[in-house]
mmCIF file with all atom_site columns, C-alpha atoms in Angstrom:
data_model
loop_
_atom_site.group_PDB
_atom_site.id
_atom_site.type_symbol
_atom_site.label_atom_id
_atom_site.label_alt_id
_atom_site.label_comp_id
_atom_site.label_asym_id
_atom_site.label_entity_id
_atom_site.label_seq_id
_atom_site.pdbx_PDB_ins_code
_atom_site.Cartn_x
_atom_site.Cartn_y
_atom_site.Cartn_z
_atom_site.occupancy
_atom_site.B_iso_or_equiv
_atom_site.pdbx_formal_charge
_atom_site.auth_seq_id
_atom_site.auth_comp_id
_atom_site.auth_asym_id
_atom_site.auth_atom_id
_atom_site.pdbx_PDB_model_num
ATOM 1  C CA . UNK A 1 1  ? 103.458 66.858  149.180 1.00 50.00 ? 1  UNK A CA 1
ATOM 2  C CA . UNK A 1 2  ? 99.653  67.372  149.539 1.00 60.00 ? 2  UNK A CA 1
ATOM 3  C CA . UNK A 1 3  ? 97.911  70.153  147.891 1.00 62.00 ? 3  UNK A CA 1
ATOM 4  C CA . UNK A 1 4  ? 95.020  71.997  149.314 1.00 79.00 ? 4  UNK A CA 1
ATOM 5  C CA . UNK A 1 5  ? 91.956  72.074  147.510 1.00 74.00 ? 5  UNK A CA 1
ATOM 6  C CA . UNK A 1 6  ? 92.236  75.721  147.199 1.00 80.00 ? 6  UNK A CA 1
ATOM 7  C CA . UNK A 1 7  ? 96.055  75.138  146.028 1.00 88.00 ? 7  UNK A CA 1
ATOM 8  C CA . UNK A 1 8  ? 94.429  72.984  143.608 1.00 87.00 ? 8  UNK A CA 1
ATOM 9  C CA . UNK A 1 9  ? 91.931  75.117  142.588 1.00 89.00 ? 9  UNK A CA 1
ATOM 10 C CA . UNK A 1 10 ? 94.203  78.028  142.314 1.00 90.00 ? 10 UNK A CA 1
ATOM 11 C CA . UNK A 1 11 ? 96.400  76.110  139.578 1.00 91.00 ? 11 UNK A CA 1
ATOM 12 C CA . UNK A 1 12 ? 93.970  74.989  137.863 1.00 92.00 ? 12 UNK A CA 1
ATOM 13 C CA . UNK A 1 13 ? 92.629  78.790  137.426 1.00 94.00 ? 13 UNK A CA 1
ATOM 14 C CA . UNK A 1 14 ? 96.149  79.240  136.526 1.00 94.00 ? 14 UNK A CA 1
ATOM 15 C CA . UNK A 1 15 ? 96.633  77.162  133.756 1.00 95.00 ? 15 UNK A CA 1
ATOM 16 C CA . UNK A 1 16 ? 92.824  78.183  132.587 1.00 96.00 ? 16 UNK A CA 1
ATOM 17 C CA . UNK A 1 17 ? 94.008  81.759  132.448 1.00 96.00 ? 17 UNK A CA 1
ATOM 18 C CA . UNK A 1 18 ? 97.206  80.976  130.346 1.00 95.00 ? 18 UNK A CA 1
ATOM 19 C CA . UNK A 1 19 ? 95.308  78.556  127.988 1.00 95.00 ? 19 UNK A CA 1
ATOM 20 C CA . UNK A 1 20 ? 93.084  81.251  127.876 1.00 95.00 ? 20 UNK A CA 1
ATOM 21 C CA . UNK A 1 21 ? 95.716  83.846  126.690 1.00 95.00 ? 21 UNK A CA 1
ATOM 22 C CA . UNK A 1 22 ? 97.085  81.551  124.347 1.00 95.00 ? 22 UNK A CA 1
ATOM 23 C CA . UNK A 1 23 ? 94.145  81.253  122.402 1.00 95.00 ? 23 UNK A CA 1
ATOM 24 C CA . UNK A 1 24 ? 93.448  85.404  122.214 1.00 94.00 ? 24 UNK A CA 1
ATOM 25 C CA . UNK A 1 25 ? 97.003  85.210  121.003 1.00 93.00 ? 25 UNK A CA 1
ATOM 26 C CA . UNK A 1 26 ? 96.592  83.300  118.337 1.00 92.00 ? 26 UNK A CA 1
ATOM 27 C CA . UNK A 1 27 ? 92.757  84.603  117.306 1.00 91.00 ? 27 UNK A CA 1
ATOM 28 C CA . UNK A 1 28 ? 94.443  87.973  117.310 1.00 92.00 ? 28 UNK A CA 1
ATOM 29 C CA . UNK A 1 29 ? 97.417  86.144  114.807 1.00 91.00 ? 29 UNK A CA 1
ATOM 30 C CA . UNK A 1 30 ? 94.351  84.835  112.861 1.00 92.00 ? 30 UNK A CA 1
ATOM 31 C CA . UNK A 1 31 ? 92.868  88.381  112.662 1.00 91.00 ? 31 UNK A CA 1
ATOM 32 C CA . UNK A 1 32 ? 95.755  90.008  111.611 1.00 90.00 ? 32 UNK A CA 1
ATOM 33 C CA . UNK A 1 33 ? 96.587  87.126  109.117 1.00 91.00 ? 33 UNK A CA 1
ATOM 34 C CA . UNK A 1 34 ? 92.843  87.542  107.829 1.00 92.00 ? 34 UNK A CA 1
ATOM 35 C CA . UNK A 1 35 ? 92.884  91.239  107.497 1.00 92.00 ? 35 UNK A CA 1
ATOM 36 C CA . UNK A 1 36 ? 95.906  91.414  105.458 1.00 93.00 ? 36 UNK A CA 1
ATOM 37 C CA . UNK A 1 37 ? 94.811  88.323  103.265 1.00 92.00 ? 37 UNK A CA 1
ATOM 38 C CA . UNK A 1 38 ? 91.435  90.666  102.846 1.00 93.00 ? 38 UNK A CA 1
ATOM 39 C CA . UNK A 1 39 ? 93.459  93.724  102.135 1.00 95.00 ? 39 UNK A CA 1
ATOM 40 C CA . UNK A 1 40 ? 96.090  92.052  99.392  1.00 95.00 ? 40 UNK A CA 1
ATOM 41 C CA . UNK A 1 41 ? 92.982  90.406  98.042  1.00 96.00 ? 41 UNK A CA 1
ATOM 42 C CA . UNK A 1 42 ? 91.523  93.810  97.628  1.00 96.00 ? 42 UNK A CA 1
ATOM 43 C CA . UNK A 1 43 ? 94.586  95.163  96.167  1.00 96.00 ? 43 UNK A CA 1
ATOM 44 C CA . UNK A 1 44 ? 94.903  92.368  93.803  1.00 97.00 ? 44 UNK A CA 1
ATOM 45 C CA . UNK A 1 45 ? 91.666  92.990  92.539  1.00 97.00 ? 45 UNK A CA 1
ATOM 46 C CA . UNK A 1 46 ? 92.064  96.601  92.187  1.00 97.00 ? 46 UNK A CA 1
ATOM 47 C CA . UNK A 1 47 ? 95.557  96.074  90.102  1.00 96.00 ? 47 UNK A CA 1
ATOM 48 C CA . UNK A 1 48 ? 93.598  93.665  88.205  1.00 97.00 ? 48 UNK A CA 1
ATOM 49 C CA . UNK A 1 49 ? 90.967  96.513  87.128  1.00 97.00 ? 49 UNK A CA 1
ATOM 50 C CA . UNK A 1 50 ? 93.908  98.776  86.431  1.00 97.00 ? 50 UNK A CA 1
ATOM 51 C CA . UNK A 1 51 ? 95.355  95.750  84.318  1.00 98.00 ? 51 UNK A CA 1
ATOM 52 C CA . UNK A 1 52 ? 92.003  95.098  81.818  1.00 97.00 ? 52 UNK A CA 1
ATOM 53 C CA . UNK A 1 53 ? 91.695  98.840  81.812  1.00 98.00 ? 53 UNK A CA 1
ATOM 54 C CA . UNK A 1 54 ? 94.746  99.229  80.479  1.00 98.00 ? 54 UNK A CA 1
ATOM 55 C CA . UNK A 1 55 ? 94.728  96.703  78.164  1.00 97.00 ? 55 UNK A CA 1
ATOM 56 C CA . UNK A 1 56 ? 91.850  98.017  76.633  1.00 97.00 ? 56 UNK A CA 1
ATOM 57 C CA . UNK A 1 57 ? 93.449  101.735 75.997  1.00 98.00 ? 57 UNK A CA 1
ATOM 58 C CA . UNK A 1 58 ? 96.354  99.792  74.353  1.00 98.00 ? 58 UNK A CA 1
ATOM 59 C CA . UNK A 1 59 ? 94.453  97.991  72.102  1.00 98.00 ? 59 UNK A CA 1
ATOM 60 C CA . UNK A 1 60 ? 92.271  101.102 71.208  1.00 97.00 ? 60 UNK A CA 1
ATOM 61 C CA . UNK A 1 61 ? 95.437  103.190 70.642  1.00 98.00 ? 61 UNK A CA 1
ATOM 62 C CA . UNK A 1 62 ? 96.899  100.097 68.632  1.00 98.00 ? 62 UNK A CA 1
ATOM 63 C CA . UNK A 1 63 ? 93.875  100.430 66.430  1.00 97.00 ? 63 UNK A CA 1
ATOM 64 C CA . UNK A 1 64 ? 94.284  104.402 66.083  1.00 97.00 ? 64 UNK A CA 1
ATOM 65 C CA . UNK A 1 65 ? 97.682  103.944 65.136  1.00 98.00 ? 65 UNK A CA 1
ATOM 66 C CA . UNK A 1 66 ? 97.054  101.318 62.165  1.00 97.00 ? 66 UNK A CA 1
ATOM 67 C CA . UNK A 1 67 ? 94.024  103.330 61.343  1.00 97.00 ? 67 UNK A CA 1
ATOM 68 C CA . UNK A 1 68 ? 96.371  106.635 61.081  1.00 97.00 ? 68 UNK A CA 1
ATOM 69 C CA . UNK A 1 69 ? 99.384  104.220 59.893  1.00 97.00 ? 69 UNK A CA 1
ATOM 70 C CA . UNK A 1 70 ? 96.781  103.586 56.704  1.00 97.00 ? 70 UNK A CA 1
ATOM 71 C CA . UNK A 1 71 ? 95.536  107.350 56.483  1.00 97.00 ? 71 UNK A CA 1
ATOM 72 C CA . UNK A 1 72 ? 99.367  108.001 56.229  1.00 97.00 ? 72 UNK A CA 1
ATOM 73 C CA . UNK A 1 73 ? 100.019 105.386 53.418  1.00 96.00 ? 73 UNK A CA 1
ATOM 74 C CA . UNK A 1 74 ? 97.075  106.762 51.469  1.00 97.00 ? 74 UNK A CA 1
ATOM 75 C CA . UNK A 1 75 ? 97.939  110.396 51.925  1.00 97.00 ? 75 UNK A CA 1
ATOM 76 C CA . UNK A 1 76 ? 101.451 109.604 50.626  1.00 97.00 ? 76 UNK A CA 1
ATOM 77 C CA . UNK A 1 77 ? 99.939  108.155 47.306  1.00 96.00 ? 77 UNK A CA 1
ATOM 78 C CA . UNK A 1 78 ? 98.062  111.007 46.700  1.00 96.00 ? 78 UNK A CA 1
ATOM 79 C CA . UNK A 1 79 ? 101.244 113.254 47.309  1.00 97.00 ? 79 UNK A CA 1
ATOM 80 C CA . UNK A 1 80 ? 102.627 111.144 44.562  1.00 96.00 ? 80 UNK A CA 1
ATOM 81 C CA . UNK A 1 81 ? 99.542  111.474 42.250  1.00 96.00 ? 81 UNK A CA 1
ATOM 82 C CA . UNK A 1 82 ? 99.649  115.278 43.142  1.00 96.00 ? 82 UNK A CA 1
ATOM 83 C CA . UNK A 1 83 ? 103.496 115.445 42.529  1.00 96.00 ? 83 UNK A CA 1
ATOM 84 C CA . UNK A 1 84 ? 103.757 112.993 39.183  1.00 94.00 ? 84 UNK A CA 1
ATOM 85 C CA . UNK A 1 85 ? 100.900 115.753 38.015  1.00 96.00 ? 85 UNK A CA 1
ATOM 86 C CA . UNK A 1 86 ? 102.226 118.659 39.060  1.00 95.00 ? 86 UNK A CA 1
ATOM 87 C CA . UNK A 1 87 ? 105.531 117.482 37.339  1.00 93.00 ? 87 UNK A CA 1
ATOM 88 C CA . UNK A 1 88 ? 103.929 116.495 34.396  1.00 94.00 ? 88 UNK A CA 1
ATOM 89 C CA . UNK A 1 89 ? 102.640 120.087 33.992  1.00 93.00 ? 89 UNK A CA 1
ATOM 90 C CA . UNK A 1 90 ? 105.529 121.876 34.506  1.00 93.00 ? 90 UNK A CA 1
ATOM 91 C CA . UNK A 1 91 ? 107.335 119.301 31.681  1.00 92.00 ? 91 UNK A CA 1
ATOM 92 C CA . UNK A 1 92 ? 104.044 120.256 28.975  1.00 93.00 ? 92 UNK A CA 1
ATOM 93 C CA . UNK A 1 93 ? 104.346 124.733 30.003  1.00 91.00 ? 93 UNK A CA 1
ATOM 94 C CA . UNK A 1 94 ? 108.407 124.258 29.464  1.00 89.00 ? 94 UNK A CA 1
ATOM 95 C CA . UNK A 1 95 ? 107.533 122.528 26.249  1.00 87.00 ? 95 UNK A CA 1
ATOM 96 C CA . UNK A 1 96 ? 104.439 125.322 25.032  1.00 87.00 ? 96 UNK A CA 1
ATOM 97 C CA . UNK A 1 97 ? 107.143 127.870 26.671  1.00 86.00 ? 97 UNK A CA 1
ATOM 98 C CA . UNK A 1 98 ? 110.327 126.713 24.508  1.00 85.00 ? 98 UNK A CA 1
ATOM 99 C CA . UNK A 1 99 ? 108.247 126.441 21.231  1.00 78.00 ? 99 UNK A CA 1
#
């Protein structure tokens, strides 16, 4: 069987036209492939901003907790000192009082 030049020429154009949507296929598969890899990047970045931010607030909170956590332990001695005194003076007026 003997193809026309035309014929010829008409399957060639063909098969250029299919190779040809082939390859937008797949550069549209690439785009969309890049895009997202862009976009999770981007997200991943972002979550990693959120992470160091929040990092820091829990280590300044973890600081204003052992800084209260010490204000507490201090405050209690002094409620002691206040207490053992106050104590102490009520023992010495029920003495003065009794005699």
């Amino acid at each position: 069987m003997t193809f026309s030049a035309d014929n010829r020429l008409y399957h060639a154009t063909n098969r250029l036209i299919t190779a040809l949507e082939r390859l937008e296929l797949n550069f549209q598969h690439i785009a969309v492939s890049t895009e997202r890899d862009v976009q999770q990047h981007q997200h991943m970045q972002q979550y990693q901003r959120e992470n160091a931010n929040l990092l820091e607030e829990q280590k300044k909170l973890q600081r204003s907790i052992s800084d209260l956590q010490q204000q507490y332990t201090e405050l209690q001695g002094v409620t002691r000192a206040v207490s053992n005194k106050l104590n102490s003076s009520i023992e010495r007026l029920s003495e003065i009082l009794e005699k």
